[in-house]
Amino acid sequence: MKNIKNIAVCLDLTEMDGVLLTYLKKLHDLIPFQHLSILHLMELEELPDDISALIPKLGKSLDQIIESELIESTQEHFHIENGPQINCHIHSNPDVEDFSDYIDRQDYSLIIYGKKTSYIGSGILSAKLVRLSHCNTLFVPEIGQPIFENVTIAIDFSTYSDKIIPIAKKFQEIAHSNIHPVSILKIGRQYFPYIKNYQQISADMEAEALSKYKKLQKKHGFSTALSIIKDNEQNIGKLIYNFAVQTSSSLIIVGNKGRNDEGDLLIGSVTEQLISHEKNLPVLIVKK
């Protein structure tokens, strides 16, 4: 994701579209991308009879009508002379897995989905797609702001940490972001009543994490200090989210899966926690 050239956004003709397009415009101001694909899934297999009878009188197919509406609303957010090339895909097969397969075949640098809590619509589609697709994903809630002054990055020393740090450096360079790396230390505190040297083991684990992080810093030329939080049997996603709130972060960057996630999970457990219903910060999920 070092060079973002081809971005996609999933729109559904609701108020959420305005939130996503405003976010996209700000992202384009910072990192100009060349191509923007507007995606829409036709979830109805059959239209009501009264609407079906009206369509032929309009001189366009339903697909063409929706495409025109989506492109028009998108162009309102971008200046034609320096905006991206915009195209639209209306996916007529309502099967979500088929739609996800289409997305993966396009090799987008990034796809953006909206996360609804109060706007019309359940938001179930975007929640399914973020789990199914192999594309790097930005999950934007209704109140997500396109501000990148503070950005939290979750470091777990999996292969994804090597992918996250270059992205963080990009935000430092182009948006002058303050990057807040955080790592959650899983200590397994429930076993320590039976182990006398708990404090020493805890200190050793923290020192090991800092040593690993120094290697990452050296590898990527990254000087920002790491914050370490001991989990104390708490939800790791919640701890990362709370840290992001405390540092006034408006974006969390996380790897698709952590070291301890099962191989057959579509997304990792921590990522799942960060995009849950009650979380209100945008989450950039690095998948490739």
PDB file of C-alpha atoms in Angstrom:
ATOM      1  CA  MET A   1       0.000   0.000   0.000  1.00  0.00           C
ATOM      2  CA  LYS A   2       2.973   2.304  -0.445  1.00  0.00           C
ATOM      3  CA  ASN A   3       1.525   3.797  -3.640  1.00  0.00           C
ATOM      4  CA  ILE A   4      -2.217   4.324  -3.647  1.00  0.00           C
ATOM      5  CA  LYS A   5      -3.276   4.608  -7.291  1.00  0.00           C
ATOM      6  CA  ASN A   6      -6.545   2.759  -7.610  1.00  0.00           C
ATOM      7  CA  ILE A   7      -9.164   3.256  -4.900  1.00  0.00           C
ATOM      8  CA  ALA A   8     -12.687   1.886  -4.678  1.00  0.00           C
ATOM      9  CA  VAL A   9     -15.586   2.992  -2.522  1.00  0.00           C
ATOM     10  CA  CYS A  10     -18.804   1.103  -1.912  1.00  0.00           C
ATOM     11  CA  LEU A  11     -21.829   3.438  -2.084  1.00  0.00           C
ATOM     12  CA  ASP A  12     -25.488   2.631  -1.469  1.00  0.00           C
ATOM     13  CA  LEU A  13     -27.450   5.817  -2.330  1.00  0.00           C
ATOM     14  CA  THR A  14     -27.945   6.794   1.333  1.00  0.00           C
ATOM     15  CA  GLU A  15     -26.650   9.672   3.464  1.00  0.00           C
ATOM     16  CA  MET A  16     -23.586   7.556   4.202  1.00  0.00           C
ATOM     17  CA  ASP A  17     -22.341   8.219   0.666  1.00  0.00           C
ATOM     18  CA  GLY A  18     -21.717  11.889   1.521  1.00  0.00           C
ATOM     19  CA  VAL A  19     -19.617  10.898   4.536  1.00  0.00           C
ATOM     20  CA  LEU A  20     -17.487   8.538   2.457  1.00  0.00           C
ATOM     21  CA  LEU A  21     -17.027  10.937  -0.466  1.00  0.00           C
ATOM     22  CA  THR A  22     -16.010  13.784   1.871  1.00  0.00           C
ATOM     23  CA  TYR A  23     -13.465  11.456   3.481  1.00  0.00           C
ATOM     24  CA  LEU A  24     -12.220  10.388   0.050  1.00  0.00           C
ATOM     25  CA  LYS A  25     -11.779  13.976  -1.111  1.00  0.00           C
ATOM     26  CA  LYS A  26      -9.572  14.761   1.890  1.00  0.00           C
ATOM     27  CA  LEU A  27      -7.577  11.592   1.277  1.00  0.00           C
ATOM     28  CA  HIS A  28      -7.123  12.571  -2.365  1.00  0.00           C
ATOM     29  CA  ASP A  29      -5.890  16.035  -1.309  1.00  0.00           C
ATOM     30  CA  LEU A  30      -3.155  14.332   0.717  1.00  0.00           C
ATOM     31  CA  ILE A  31      -2.394  11.345  -1.505  1.00  0.00           C
ATOM     32  CA  PRO A  32      -3.622  12.012  -5.060  1.00  0.00           C
ATOM     33  CA  PHE A  33      -4.851   8.778  -6.591  1.00  0.00           C
ATOM     34  CA  GLN A  34      -5.422   8.244 -10.302  1.00  0.00           C
ATOM     35  CA  HIS A  35      -8.515   6.059 -10.419  1.00  0.00           C
ATOM     36  CA  LEU A  36     -11.656   5.947  -8.301  1.00  0.00           C
ATOM     37  CA  SER A  37     -14.123   3.103  -8.744  1.00  0.00           C
ATOM     38  CA  ILE A  38     -17.647   3.518  -7.432  1.00  0.00           C
ATOM     39  CA  LEU A  39     -19.165   0.164  -6.486  1.00  0.00           C
ATOM     40  CA  HIS A  40     -22.791  -0.622  -5.818  1.00  0.00           C
ATOM     41  CA  LEU A  41     -24.394  -3.985  -5.083  1.00  0.00           C
ATOM     42  CA  MET A  42     -27.945  -4.499  -6.376  1.00  0.00           C
ATOM     43  CA  GLU A  43     -29.362  -6.405  -3.426  1.00  0.00           C
ATOM     44  CA  LEU A  44     -32.864  -6.850  -4.899  1.00  0.00           C
ATOM     45  CA  GLU A  45     -33.335  -9.816  -7.217  1.00  0.00           C
ATOM     46  CA  GLU A  46     -36.696  -8.522  -8.410  1.00  0.00           C
ATOM     47  CA  LEU A  47     -38.175  -5.018  -8.374  1.00  0.00           C
ATOM     48  CA  PRO A  48     -41.743  -4.310  -7.273  1.00  0.00           C
ATOM     49  CA  ASP A  49     -44.164  -4.336 -10.223  1.00  0.00           C
ATOM     50  CA  ASP A  50     -44.934  -0.607 -10.056  1.00  0.00           C
ATOM     51  CA  ILE A  51     -41.245   0.323 -10.263  1.00  0.00           C
ATOM     52  CA  SER A  52     -40.573  -2.234 -13.023  1.00  0.00           C
ATOM     53  CA  ALA A  53     -43.385  -0.690 -15.096  1.00  0.00           C
ATOM     54  CA  LEU A  54     -41.913   2.800 -14.649  1.00  0.00           C
ATOM     55  CA  ILE A  55     -38.311   2.017 -15.684  1.00  0.00           C
ATOM     56  CA  PRO A  56     -38.905   1.656 -19.489  1.00  0.00           C
ATOM     57  CA  LYS A  57     -40.568   5.096 -19.572  1.00  0.00           C
ATOM     58  CA  LEU A  58     -37.349   6.705 -18.315  1.00  0.00           C
ATOM     59  CA  GLY A  59     -35.366   5.599 -21.372  1.00  0.00           C
ATOM     60  CA  LYS A  60     -32.637   3.989 -19.268  1.00  0.00           C
ATOM     61  CA  SER A  61     -32.138   0.716 -17.469  1.00  0.00           C
ATOM     62  CA  LEU A  62     -32.106   0.712 -13.683  1.00  0.00           C
ATOM     63  CA  ASP A  63     -28.346   0.050 -13.764  1.00  0.00           C
ATOM     64  CA  GLN A  64     -27.813   3.125 -15.931  1.00  0.00           C
ATOM     65  CA  ILE A  65     -29.990   5.295 -13.697  1.00  0.00           C
ATOM     66  CA  ILE A  66     -28.099   4.249 -10.551  1.00  0.00           C
ATOM     67  CA  GLU A  67     -24.728   4.669 -12.284  1.00  0.00           C
ATOM     68  CA  SER A  68     -25.591   8.204 -13.416  1.00  0.00           C
ATOM     69  CA  GLU A  69     -26.726   9.151  -9.915  1.00  0.00           C
ATOM     70  CA  LEU A  70     -23.601   7.755  -8.240  1.00  0.00           C
ATOM     71  CA  ILE A  71     -21.171   9.350 -10.706  1.00  0.00           C
ATOM     72  CA  GLU A  72     -22.937  12.707 -10.460  1.00  0.00           C
ATOM     73  CA  SER A  73     -22.795  12.762  -6.656  1.00  0.00           C
ATOM     74  CA  THR A  74     -19.145  11.677  -6.736  1.00  0.00           C
ATOM     75  CA  GLN A  75     -18.129  14.363  -9.230  1.00  0.00           C
ATOM     76  CA  GLU A  76     -19.615  17.005  -6.945  1.00  0.00           C
ATOM     77  CA  HIS A  77     -16.824  16.246  -4.472  1.00  0.00           C
ATOM     78  CA  PHE A  78     -13.916  16.351  -6.944  1.00  0.00           C
ATOM     79  CA  HIS A  79     -12.663  19.069  -9.283  1.00  0.00           C
ATOM     80  CA  ILE A  80     -12.608  17.674 -12.800  1.00  0.00           C
ATOM     81  CA  GLU A  81      -9.231  19.178 -13.723  1.00  0.00           C
ATOM     82  CA  ASN A  82      -7.248  17.492 -10.931  1.00  0.00           C
ATOM     83  CA  GLY A  83      -9.579  14.773  -9.719  1.00  0.00           C
ATOM     84  CA  PRO A  84      -9.232  11.039 -10.291  1.00  0.00           C
ATOM     85  CA  GLN A  85     -10.677   9.197 -13.253  1.00  0.00           C
ATOM     86  CA  ILE A  86     -14.072   7.992 -12.062  1.00  0.00           C
ATOM     87  CA  ASN A  87     -15.814   4.827 -13.175  1.00  0.00           C
ATOM     88  CA  CYS A  88     -18.760   2.918 -11.775  1.00  0.00           C
ATOM     89  CA  HIS A  89     -19.617  -0.757 -11.428  1.00  0.00           C
ATOM     90  CA  ILE A  90     -23.158  -1.865 -10.616  1.00  0.00           C
ATOM     91  CA  HIS A  91     -23.014  -5.476  -9.450  1.00  0.00           C
ATOM     92  CA  SER A  92     -26.303  -7.078 -10.450  1.00  0.00           C
ATOM     93  CA  ASN A  93     -25.700 -10.405  -8.703  1.00  0.00           C
ATOM     94  CA  PRO A  94     -26.992  -9.894  -5.131  1.00  0.00           C
ATOM     95  CA  ASP A  95     -24.733 -12.619  -3.720  1.00  0.00           C
ATOM     96  CA  VAL A  96     -22.243 -10.939  -1.360  1.00  0.00           C
ATOM     97  CA  GLU A  97     -19.538 -13.547  -1.900  1.00  0.00           C
ATOM     98  CA  ASP A  98     -19.755 -13.049  -5.670  1.00  0.00           C
ATOM     99  CA  PHE A  99     -19.413  -9.291  -5.122  1.00  0.00           C
ATOM    100  CA  SER A 100     -16.394  -9.886  -2.874  1.00  0.00           C
ATOM    101  CA  ASP A 101     -14.796 -12.096  -5.553  1.00  0.00           C
ATOM    102  CA  TYR A 102     -15.295  -9.312  -8.098  1.00  0.00           C
ATOM    103  CA  ILE A 103     -13.587  -6.817  -5.756  1.00  0.00           C
ATOM    104  CA  ASP A 104     -10.589  -9.088  -5.248  1.00  0.00           C
ATOM    105  CA  ARG A 105     -10.154  -9.578  -8.996  1.00  0.00           C
ATOM    106  CA  GLN A 106      -9.752  -5.810  -9.532  1.00  0.00           C
ATOM    107  CA  ASP A 107      -6.579  -5.503  -7.427  1.00  0.00           C
ATOM    108  CA  TYR A 108      -7.571  -2.223  -5.784  1.00  0.00           C
ATOM    109  CA  SER A 109      -4.931  -0.503  -3.650  1.00  0.00           C
ATOM    110  CA  LEU A 110      -7.640   0.290  -1.098  1.00  0.00           C
ATOM    111  CA  ILE A 111     -11.396  -0.070  -0.735  1.00  0.00           C
ATOM    112  CA  ILE A 112     -13.523   2.079   1.545  1.00  0.00           C
ATOM    113  CA  TYR A 113     -16.707   0.937   3.269  1.00  0.00           C
ATOM    114  CA  GLY A 114     -19.095   2.854   5.461  1.00  0.00           C
ATOM    115  CA  LYS A 115     -20.142   1.759   8.917  1.00  0.00           C
ATOM    116  CA  LYS A 116     -23.676   2.765   9.860  1.00  0.00           C
ATOM    117  CA  THR A 117     -25.176   3.160  13.293  1.00  0.00           C
ATOM    118  CA  SER A 118     -28.022   5.631  12.828  1.00  0.00           C
ATOM    119  CA  TYR A 119     -28.275   6.266   9.071  1.00  0.00           C
ATOM    120  CA  ILE A 120     -30.786   4.365   6.964  1.00  0.00           C
ATOM    121  CA  GLY A 121     -29.639   0.799   6.357  1.00  0.00           C
ATOM    122  CA  SER A 122     -28.185  -1.854   8.599  1.00  0.00           C
ATOM    123  CA  GLY A 123     -24.551  -1.703   7.501  1.00  0.00           C
ATOM    124  CA  ILE A 124     -24.523  -5.509   7.331  1.00  0.00           C
ATOM    125  CA  LEU A 125     -23.218  -5.536   3.743  1.00  0.00           C
ATOM    126  CA  SER A 126     -20.058  -3.570   4.501  1.00  0.00           C
ATOM    127  CA  ALA A 127     -19.460  -5.660   7.633  1.00  0.00           C
ATOM    128  CA  LYS A 128     -19.598  -8.840   5.508  1.00  0.00           C
ATOM    129  CA  LEU A 129     -17.394  -7.439   2.749  1.00  0.00           C
ATOM    130  CA  VAL A 130     -14.671  -6.266   5.111  1.00  0.00           C
ATOM    131  CA  ARG A 131     -14.453  -9.828   6.391  1.00  0.00           C
ATOM    132  CA  LEU A 132     -14.541 -11.529   2.983  1.00  0.00           C
ATOM    133  CA  SER A 133     -12.376  -9.356   0.745  1.00  0.00           C
ATOM    134  CA  HIS A 134      -8.591  -9.679   0.564  1.00  0.00           C
ATOM    135  CA  CYS A 135      -8.184  -5.994  -0.289  1.00  0.00           C
ATOM    136  CA  ASN A 136      -6.723  -3.375   2.047  1.00  0.00           C
ATOM    137  CA  THR A 137      -9.773  -1.825   3.675  1.00  0.00           C
ATOM    138  CA  LEU A 138     -10.679   1.490   5.273  1.00  0.00           C
ATOM    139  CA  PHE A 139     -13.759   1.161   7.463  1.00  0.00           C
ATOM    140  CA  VAL A 140     -15.310   4.600   8.074  1.00  0.00           C
ATOM    141  CA  PRO A 141     -18.108   5.152  10.636  1.00  0.00           C
ATOM    142  CA  GLU A 142     -20.759   7.835  10.271  1.00  0.00           C
ATOM    143  CA  ILE A 143     -18.908  10.293  12.505  1.00  0.00           C
ATOM    144  CA  GLY A 144     -15.469   9.477  11.097  1.00  0.00           C
ATOM    145  CA  GLN A 145     -13.524  12.643  10.370  1.00  0.00           C
ATOM    146  CA  PRO A 146     -10.946  12.965   7.542  1.00  0.00           C
ATOM    147  CA  ILE A 147      -8.386  14.414   9.942  1.00  0.00           C
ATOM    148  CA  PHE A 148      -5.011  12.757  10.340  1.00  0.00           C
ATOM    149  CA  GLU A 149      -3.286  14.875  12.999  1.00  0.00           C
ATOM    150  CA  ASN A 150      -3.004  11.845  15.295  1.00  0.00           C
ATOM    151  CA  VAL A 151      -2.875   8.245  14.082  1.00  0.00           C
ATOM    152  CA  THR A 152      -2.637   5.104  16.218  1.00  0.00           C
ATOM    153  CA  ILE A 153      -0.841   2.051  14.824  1.00  0.00           C
ATOM    154  CA  ALA A 154      -1.193  -1.377  16.441  1.00  0.00           C
ATOM    155  CA  ILE A 155       2.118  -3.245  16.626  1.00  0.00           C
ATOM    156  CA  ASP A 156       1.986  -6.972  17.383  1.00  0.00           C
ATOM    157  CA  PHE A 157       5.294  -8.037  15.756  1.00  0.00           C
ATOM    158  CA  SER A 158       3.502 -10.194  13.194  1.00  0.00           C
ATOM    159  CA  THR A 159       4.323  -9.807   9.493  1.00  0.00           C
ATOM    160  CA  TYR A 160       1.739  -7.019   9.360  1.00  0.00           C
ATOM    161  CA  SER A 161       3.869  -4.754  11.552  1.00  0.00           C
ATOM    162  CA  ASP A 162       6.375  -4.551   8.686  1.00  0.00           C
ATOM    163  CA  LYS A 163       3.553  -3.339   6.425  1.00  0.00           C
ATOM    164  CA  ILE A 164       2.008  -0.892   8.889  1.00  0.00           C
ATOM    165  CA  ILE A 165       5.120   1.151   9.721  1.00  0.00           C
ATOM    166  CA  PRO A 166       5.761   2.333   6.109  1.00  0.00           C
ATOM    167  CA  ILE A 167       2.129   3.470   5.952  1.00  0.00           C
ATOM    168  CA  ALA A 168       2.576   5.365   9.224  1.00  0.00           C
ATOM    169  CA  LYS A 169       5.685   7.038   7.824  1.00  0.00           C
ATOM    170  CA  LYS A 170       3.666   8.081   4.766  1.00  0.00           C
ATOM    171  CA  PHE A 171       1.130   9.795   7.007  1.00  0.00           C
ATOM    172  CA  GLN A 172       3.985  11.524   8.844  1.00  0.00           C
ATOM    173  CA  GLU A 173       5.361  12.770   5.542  1.00  0.00           C
ATOM    174  CA  ILE A 174       2.223  13.924   3.767  1.00  0.00           C
ATOM    175  CA  ALA A 175      -0.149  14.832   6.611  1.00  0.00           C
ATOM    176  CA  HIS A 176       2.416  15.686   9.315  1.00  0.00           C
ATOM    177  CA  SER A 177       0.632  13.166  11.516  1.00  0.00           C
ATOM    178  CA  ASN A 178       1.689  12.378  15.058  1.00  0.00           C
ATOM    179  CA  ILE A 179       2.029   8.593  15.050  1.00  0.00           C
ATOM    180  CA  HIS A 180       1.217   6.682  18.235  1.00  0.00           C
ATOM    181  CA  PRO A 181       2.491   3.090  18.093  1.00  0.00           C
ATOM    182  CA  VAL A 182       1.006   0.782  20.724  1.00  0.00           C
ATOM    183  CA  SER A 183       1.563  -2.852  21.574  1.00  0.00           C
ATOM    184  CA  ILE A 184      -0.623  -4.864  23.937  1.00  0.00           C
ATOM    185  CA  LEU A 185       1.351  -7.241  26.124  1.00  0.00           C
ATOM    186  CA  LYS A 186      -0.528 -10.475  26.774  1.00  0.00           C
ATOM    187  CA  ILE A 187       0.703 -11.646  30.131  1.00  0.00           C
ATOM    188  CA  GLY A 188      -1.857 -14.278  31.119  1.00  0.00           C
ATOM    189  CA  ARG A 189      -2.271 -12.810  34.579  1.00  0.00           C
ATOM    190  CA  GLN A 190      -4.597 -15.603  35.753  1.00  0.00           C
ATOM    191  CA  TYR A 191      -1.602 -17.937  36.094  1.00  0.00           C
ATOM    192  CA  PHE A 192       0.559 -15.589  38.122  1.00  0.00           C
ATOM    193  CA  PRO A 193      -0.925 -16.190  41.597  1.00  0.00           C
ATOM    194  CA  TYR A 194       0.921 -19.494  41.310  1.00  0.00           C
ATOM    195  CA  ILE A 195       4.157 -17.930  40.062  1.00  0.00           C
ATOM    196  CA  LYS A 196       6.128 -15.937  42.609  1.00  0.00           C
ATOM    197  CA  ASN A 197       8.255 -13.847  40.251  1.00  0.00           C
ATOM    198  CA  TYR A 198       5.355 -12.277  38.326  1.00  0.00           C
ATOM    199  CA  GLN A 199       6.914  -8.815  38.284  1.00  0.00           C
ATOM    200  CA  GLN A 200      10.194 -10.103  36.848  1.00  0.00           C
ATOM    201  CA  ILE A 201       8.461 -12.127  34.128  1.00  0.00           C
ATOM    202  CA  SER A 202       6.331  -9.119  33.232  1.00  0.00           C
ATOM    203  CA  ALA A 203       9.426  -6.903  33.030  1.00  0.00           C
ATOM    204  CA  ASP A 204      11.237  -9.470  30.872  1.00  0.00           C
ATOM    205  CA  MET A 205       8.314  -9.662  28.435  1.00  0.00           C
ATOM    206  CA  GLU A 206       8.212  -5.882  28.151  1.00  0.00           C
ATOM    207  CA  ALA A 207      11.964  -5.732  27.536  1.00  0.00           C
ATOM    208  CA  GLU A 208      11.623  -8.387  24.816  1.00  0.00           C
ATOM    209  CA  ALA A 209       8.849  -6.372  23.112  1.00  0.00           C
ATOM    210  CA  LEU A 210      10.972  -3.204  23.188  1.00  0.00           C
ATOM    211  CA  SER A 211      13.924  -5.127  21.759  1.00  0.00           C
ATOM    212  CA  LYS A 212      11.789  -6.387  18.861  1.00  0.00           C
ATOM    213  CA  TYR A 213      10.488  -2.880  18.275  1.00  0.00           C
ATOM    214  CA  LYS A 214      14.006  -1.457  18.112  1.00  0.00           C
ATOM    215  CA  LYS A 215      14.733  -3.893  15.281  1.00  0.00           C
ATOM    216  CA  LEU A 216      11.627  -2.661  13.447  1.00  0.00           C
ATOM    217  CA  GLN A 217      12.698   0.943  14.008  1.00  0.00           C
ATOM    218  CA  LYS A 218      16.147   0.264  12.607  1.00  0.00           C
ATOM    219  CA  LYS A 219      14.757  -1.649   9.632  1.00  0.00           C
ATOM    220  CA  HIS A 220      12.315   1.106   8.648  1.00  0.00           C
ATOM    221  CA  GLY A 221      14.160   4.214   9.870  1.00  0.00           C
ATOM    222  CA  PHE A 222      11.305   4.925  12.266  1.00  0.00           C
ATOM    223  CA  SER A 223      12.044   6.886  15.434  1.00  0.00           C
ATOM    224  CA  THR A 224       8.651   7.104  17.160  1.00  0.00           C
ATOM    225  CA  ALA A 225       8.574   5.519  20.615  1.00  0.00           C
ATOM    226  CA  LEU A 226       6.350   2.542  21.417  1.00  0.00           C
ATOM    227  CA  SER A 227       3.710   2.529  24.154  1.00  0.00           C
ATOM    228  CA  ILE A 228       3.224  -0.845  25.836  1.00  0.00           C
ATOM    229  CA  ILE A 229      -0.023  -1.718  27.607  1.00  0.00           C
ATOM    230  CA  LYS A 230      -0.438  -4.884  29.681  1.00  0.00           C
ATOM    231  CA  ASP A 231      -3.727  -6.535  28.858  1.00  0.00           C
ATOM    232  CA  ASN A 232      -4.635  -7.681  32.397  1.00  0.00           C
ATOM    233  CA  GLU A 233      -7.184 -10.043  30.839  1.00  0.00           C
ATOM    234  CA  GLN A 234      -8.973  -7.195  29.061  1.00  0.00           C
ATOM    235  CA  ASN A 235     -10.201  -7.111  25.477  1.00  0.00           C
ATOM    236  CA  ILE A 236      -7.196  -6.211  23.284  1.00  0.00           C
ATOM    237  CA  GLY A 237      -9.272  -4.381  20.688  1.00  0.00           C
ATOM    238  CA  LYS A 238     -10.861  -2.266  23.404  1.00  0.00           C
ATOM    239  CA  LEU A 239      -7.445  -1.402  24.862  1.00  0.00           C
ATOM    240  CA  ILE A 240      -6.176  -0.277  21.437  1.00  0.00           C
ATOM    241  CA  TYR A 241      -9.359   1.726  20.862  1.00  0.00           C
ATOM    242  CA  ASN A 242      -9.152   3.402  24.287  1.00  0.00           C
ATOM    243  CA  PHE A 243      -5.499   4.258  23.631  1.00  0.00           C
ATOM    244  CA  ALA A 244      -6.499   5.839  20.315  1.00  0.00           C
ATOM    245  CA  VAL A 245      -9.154   7.928  22.062  1.00  0.00           C
ATOM    246  CA  GLN A 246      -6.678   9.017  24.750  1.00  0.00           C
ATOM    247  CA  THR A 247      -4.171  10.147  22.110  1.00  0.00           C
ATOM    248  CA  SER A 248      -6.910  12.003  20.155  1.00  0.00           C
ATOM    249  CA  SER A 249      -6.331   9.726  17.181  1.00  0.00           C
ATOM    250  CA  SER A 250      -8.826   9.909  14.330  1.00  0.00           C
ATOM    251  CA  LEU A 251      -7.519   6.777  12.610  1.00  0.00           C
ATOM    252  CA  ILE A 252      -6.373   3.336  13.749  1.00  0.00           C
ATOM    253  CA  ILE A 253      -4.132   1.242  11.490  1.00  0.00           C
ATOM    254  CA  VAL A 254      -4.112  -2.470  12.233  1.00  0.00           C
ATOM    255  CA  GLY A 255      -3.008  -5.663  10.519  1.00  0.00           C
ATOM    256  CA  ASN A 256      -5.615  -8.085   9.254  1.00  0.00           C
ATOM    257  CA  LYS A 257      -4.525 -10.765  11.709  1.00  0.00           C
ATOM    258  CA  GLY A 258      -2.296 -10.938  14.747  1.00  0.00           C
ATOM    259  CA  ARG A 259       0.204 -13.572  15.758  1.00  0.00           C
ATOM    260  CA  ASN A 260      -2.314 -15.541  17.786  1.00  0.00           C
ATOM    261  CA  ASP A 261      -5.183 -15.561  15.306  1.00  0.00           C
ATOM    262  CA  GLU A 262      -6.326 -18.856  13.861  1.00  0.00           C
ATOM    263  CA  GLY A 263      -5.428 -19.506  10.247  1.00  0.00           C
ATOM    264  CA  ASP A 264      -9.023 -19.994   9.112  1.00  0.00           C
ATOM    265  CA  LEU A 265     -10.302 -16.663  10.405  1.00  0.00           C
ATOM    266  CA  LEU A 266     -11.344 -14.260   7.668  1.00  0.00           C
ATOM    267  CA  ILE A 267     -10.110 -11.351   9.752  1.00  0.00           C
ATOM    268  CA  GLY A 268      -8.305 -11.456  13.060  1.00  0.00           C
ATOM    269  CA  SER A 269     -10.023 -11.274  16.422  1.00  0.00           C
ATOM    270  CA  VAL A 270      -8.505  -7.886  17.323  1.00  0.00           C
ATOM    271  CA  THR A 271      -9.554  -6.402  13.977  1.00  0.00           C
ATOM    272  CA  GLU A 272     -13.025  -7.825  14.543  1.00  0.00           C
ATOM    273  CA  GLN A 273     -13.163  -6.046  17.903  1.00  0.00           C
ATOM    274  CA  LEU A 274     -12.049  -2.721  16.418  1.00  0.00           C
ATOM    275  CA  ILE A 275     -14.813  -2.628  13.790  1.00  0.00           C
ATOM    276  CA  SER A 276     -17.556  -3.721  16.182  1.00  0.00           C
ATOM    277  CA  HIS A 277     -20.773  -1.739  16.379  1.00  0.00           C
ATOM    278  CA  GLU A 278     -19.892   0.486  19.331  1.00  0.00           C
ATOM    279  CA  LYS A 279     -16.505   1.660  17.991  1.00  0.00           C
ATOM    280  CA  ASN A 280     -16.575   5.058  16.259  1.00  0.00           C
ATOM    281  CA  LEU A 281     -13.090   5.578  14.832  1.00  0.00           C
ATOM    282  CA  PRO A 282     -12.062   4.808  11.245  1.00  0.00           C
ATOM    283  CA  VAL A 283      -9.957   1.666  10.986  1.00  0.00           C
ATOM    284  CA  LEU A 284      -7.485   0.986   8.174  1.00  0.00           C
ATOM    285  CA  ILE A 285      -7.073  -2.785   7.888  1.00  0.00           C
ATOM    286  CA  VAL A 286      -3.842  -3.771   6.152  1.00  0.00           C
ATOM    287  CA  LYS A 287      -4.345  -7.088   4.387  1.00  0.00           C
ATOM    288  CA  LYS A 288      -1.625  -7.255   1.743  1.00  0.00           C
TER     289      LYS A 288
END
